């Protein structure tokens, strides 16, 4: 199934800077008012200093005004249905509800749809700090 958020994530993936892992990843987020933000992974010679596609997208989203995220697409060049790492699940969850859709993509489109609640059950949330 083709999908505009898949296309946005795939276009973002082409901008990945991943010379060490050679594992380009792209991510795209949509807010409830329809804005779309994208990101790609950025690696650094000091390996732990690199960051994920989802995190780049979140930076663009915050600078674009934030809001609630309702859909997310992730694609990796060398892996079908690449899903966000643990750190990115926590970062994404900060701005999502459990019903936010996460589209796991392959080269042709959305391969599986899950929710952020599926991705991070029993997650630690800001509510816990009140
Ligand atoms: O969901 C994921 C999983 C991995 N990566 C990146 C981090 C690193 O640059 C490369 C290999 O782990 O893929 C992402 O951007 N998002
Ligand atoms: Zn990550």
Short mmCIF file of C-alpha atoms and ligand atoms in Angstrom, two decimals:
data_model
loop_
_atom_site.label_atom_id
_atom_site.label_comp_id
_atom_site.label_asym_id
_atom_site.label_seq_id
_atom_site.Cartn_x
_atom_site.Cartn_y
_atom_site.Cartn_z
CA UNK A 1 0.00 0.00 0.00
CA UNK A 2 1.45 3.36 -0.94
CA UNK A 3 1.02 6.20 1.47
CA UNK A 4 2.16 9.82 1.51
CA UNK A 5 3.87 9.39 4.89
CA UNK A 6 5.75 6.36 3.50
CA UNK A 7 6.87 8.49 0.55
CA UNK A 8 8.02 11.26 2.90
CA UNK A 9 10.00 8.79 5.03
CA UNK A 10 11.60 7.25 1.94
CA UNK A 11 12.63 10.67 0.61
CA UNK A 12 14.11 11.47 4.02
CA UNK A 13 16.00 8.15 4.08
CA UNK A 14 17.87 9.25 0.94
CA UNK A 15 19.40 12.05 3.03
CA UNK A 16 20.76 9.74 5.75
CA UNK A 17 24.37 10.18 6.77
CA UNK A 18 25.24 6.60 7.67
CA UNK A 19 28.79 5.94 6.44
CA UNK A 20 29.65 3.62 9.35
CA UNK A 21 26.65 1.31 9.65
CA UNK A 22 25.57 1.74 6.03
CA UNK A 23 22.07 1.39 7.42
CA UNK A 24 20.10 4.44 6.17
CA UNK A 25 16.81 5.09 7.94
CA UNK A 26 14.06 7.62 7.26
CA UNK A 27 11.17 8.72 9.45
CA UNK A 28 8.13 10.93 8.92
CA UNK A 29 5.65 12.26 11.50
CA UNK A 30 2.22 13.79 10.96
CA UNK A 31 0.57 16.09 13.49
CA UNK A 32 -3.18 16.20 14.09
CA UNK A 33 -3.43 19.41 12.06
CA UNK A 34 -1.71 17.76 9.10
CA UNK A 35 1.85 19.03 9.23
CA UNK A 36 4.54 16.51 8.22
CA UNK A 37 8.12 16.46 9.54
CA UNK A 38 10.87 14.16 8.40
CA UNK A 39 14.29 12.98 9.48
CA UNK A 40 17.17 10.66 8.68
CA UNK A 41 19.84 9.09 10.85
CA UNK A 42 23.10 10.95 11.36
CA UNK A 43 26.23 9.03 12.32
CA UNK A 44 29.46 10.33 13.83
CA UNK A 45 32.98 8.85 13.83
CA UNK A 46 32.66 8.61 17.60
CA UNK A 47 29.86 6.09 17.14
CA UNK A 48 27.71 6.71 20.26
CA UNK A 49 27.30 10.36 19.27
CA UNK A 50 25.18 9.55 16.23
CA UNK A 51 21.40 9.67 16.36
CA UNK A 52 18.36 8.09 14.77
CA UNK A 53 16.04 9.19 11.98
CA UNK A 54 13.12 9.45 14.40
CA UNK A 55 15.09 11.83 16.61
CA UNK A 56 15.97 14.09 13.67
CA UNK A 57 12.27 14.17 12.75
CA UNK A 58 11.33 15.07 16.32
CA UNK A 59 13.76 18.01 16.24
CA UNK A 60 12.11 19.32 13.08
CA UNK A 61 8.68 18.77 14.61
CA UNK A 62 9.52 20.78 17.73
CA UNK A 63 10.98 23.62 15.67
CA UNK A 64 7.90 23.52 13.45
CA UNK A 65 5.61 24.18 16.39
CA UNK A 66 4.99 20.74 17.91
CA UNK A 67 1.43 19.53 18.54
CA UNK A 68 0.08 16.02 18.89
CA UNK A 69 1.59 13.36 16.63
CA UNK A 70 -1.05 11.09 15.09
CA UNK A 71 0.96 9.04 12.55
CA UNK A 72 4.57 7.96 12.15
CA UNK A 73 6.29 6.11 9.30
CA UNK A 74 9.73 4.49 9.50
CA UNK A 75 11.73 2.90 6.68
CA UNK A 76 15.22 1.41 6.47
CA UNK A 77 17.04 0.69 3.23
CA UNK A 78 18.36 -2.70 4.30
CA UNK A 79 15.55 -4.02 6.51
CA UNK A 80 11.81 -4.42 6.07
CA UNK A 81 9.65 -3.26 8.98
CA UNK A 82 12.45 -1.51 10.87
CA UNK A 83 10.93 -0.29 14.13
CA UNK A 84 12.13 2.51 16.41
CA UNK A 85 14.84 1.71 18.99
CA UNK A 86 13.99 1.89 22.68
CA UNK A 87 15.27 5.45 23.09
CA UNK A 88 13.22 6.70 20.14
CA UNK A 89 10.10 4.91 21.39
CA UNK A 90 10.44 6.89 24.61
CA UNK A 91 11.09 10.18 22.74
CA UNK A 92 8.19 9.63 20.35
CA UNK A 93 5.83 8.62 23.16
CA UNK A 94 6.40 12.02 24.77
CA UNK A 95 4.35 13.58 21.95
CA UNK A 96 1.94 10.76 21.06
CA UNK A 97 -1.04 8.99 22.52
CA UNK A 98 -1.13 5.20 22.73
CA UNK A 99 -3.36 5.12 19.63
CA UNK A 100 -0.84 7.00 17.44
CA UNK A 101 -0.27 4.83 14.38
CA UNK A 102 3.20 3.63 13.50
CA UNK A 103 3.71 2.44 9.93
CA UNK A 104 6.54 -0.06 9.54
CA UNK A 105 7.57 0.09 5.91
CA UNK A 106 9.40 -1.91 3.31
CA UNK A 107 10.68 -0.71 -0.02
CA UNK A 108 7.23 -0.64 -1.58
CA UNK A 109 5.09 0.91 1.15
CA UNK A 110 3.48 0.30 4.53
CA UNK A 111 4.15 -3.34 5.48
CA UNK A 112 2.58 -3.34 8.95
CA UNK A 113 0.64 -0.88 11.08
CA UNK A 114 1.02 -0.92 14.86
CA UNK A 115 0.41 1.67 17.57
CA UNK A 116 2.69 3.50 19.96
CA UNK A 117 0.86 1.66 22.74
CA UNK A 118 2.01 -1.60 21.15
CA UNK A 119 5.56 -0.26 20.91
CA UNK A 120 5.93 1.02 24.45
CA UNK A 121 3.54 -0.72 26.86
CA UNK A 122 3.95 0.24 30.52
CA UNK A 123 6.11 3.22 29.43
CA UNK A 124 7.22 5.90 31.84
CA UNK A 125 5.29 9.12 31.16
CA UNK A 126 5.35 12.73 32.30
CA UNK A 127 2.16 12.04 34.30
CA UNK A 128 4.27 9.89 36.59
CA UNK A 129 6.18 12.99 37.72
CA UNK A 130 3.12 14.91 38.96
O1 LIG B 1 14.73 2.79 14.17
C1 LIG B 1 15.92 3.02 13.91
C2 LIG B 1 16.92 2.06 14.03
C3 LIG B 1 18.21 2.41 13.70
N1 LIG B 1 18.50 3.67 13.28
C4 LIG B 1 19.87 4.03 12.88
C5 LIG B 1 20.86 4.29 13.98
C6 LIG B 1 22.17 4.01 13.26
O2 LIG B 1 22.58 5.17 12.53
C7 LIG B 1 21.81 2.93 12.27
C8 LIG B 1 22.21 1.53 12.69
O3 LIG B 1 21.75 1.26 13.98
O4 LIG B 1 20.41 2.97 12.11
C9 LIG B 1 17.52 4.62 13.13
O5 LIG B 1 17.78 5.75 12.70
N2 LIG B 1 16.26 4.28 13.50
ZN1 LIG B 2 16.36 5.41 17.84
#
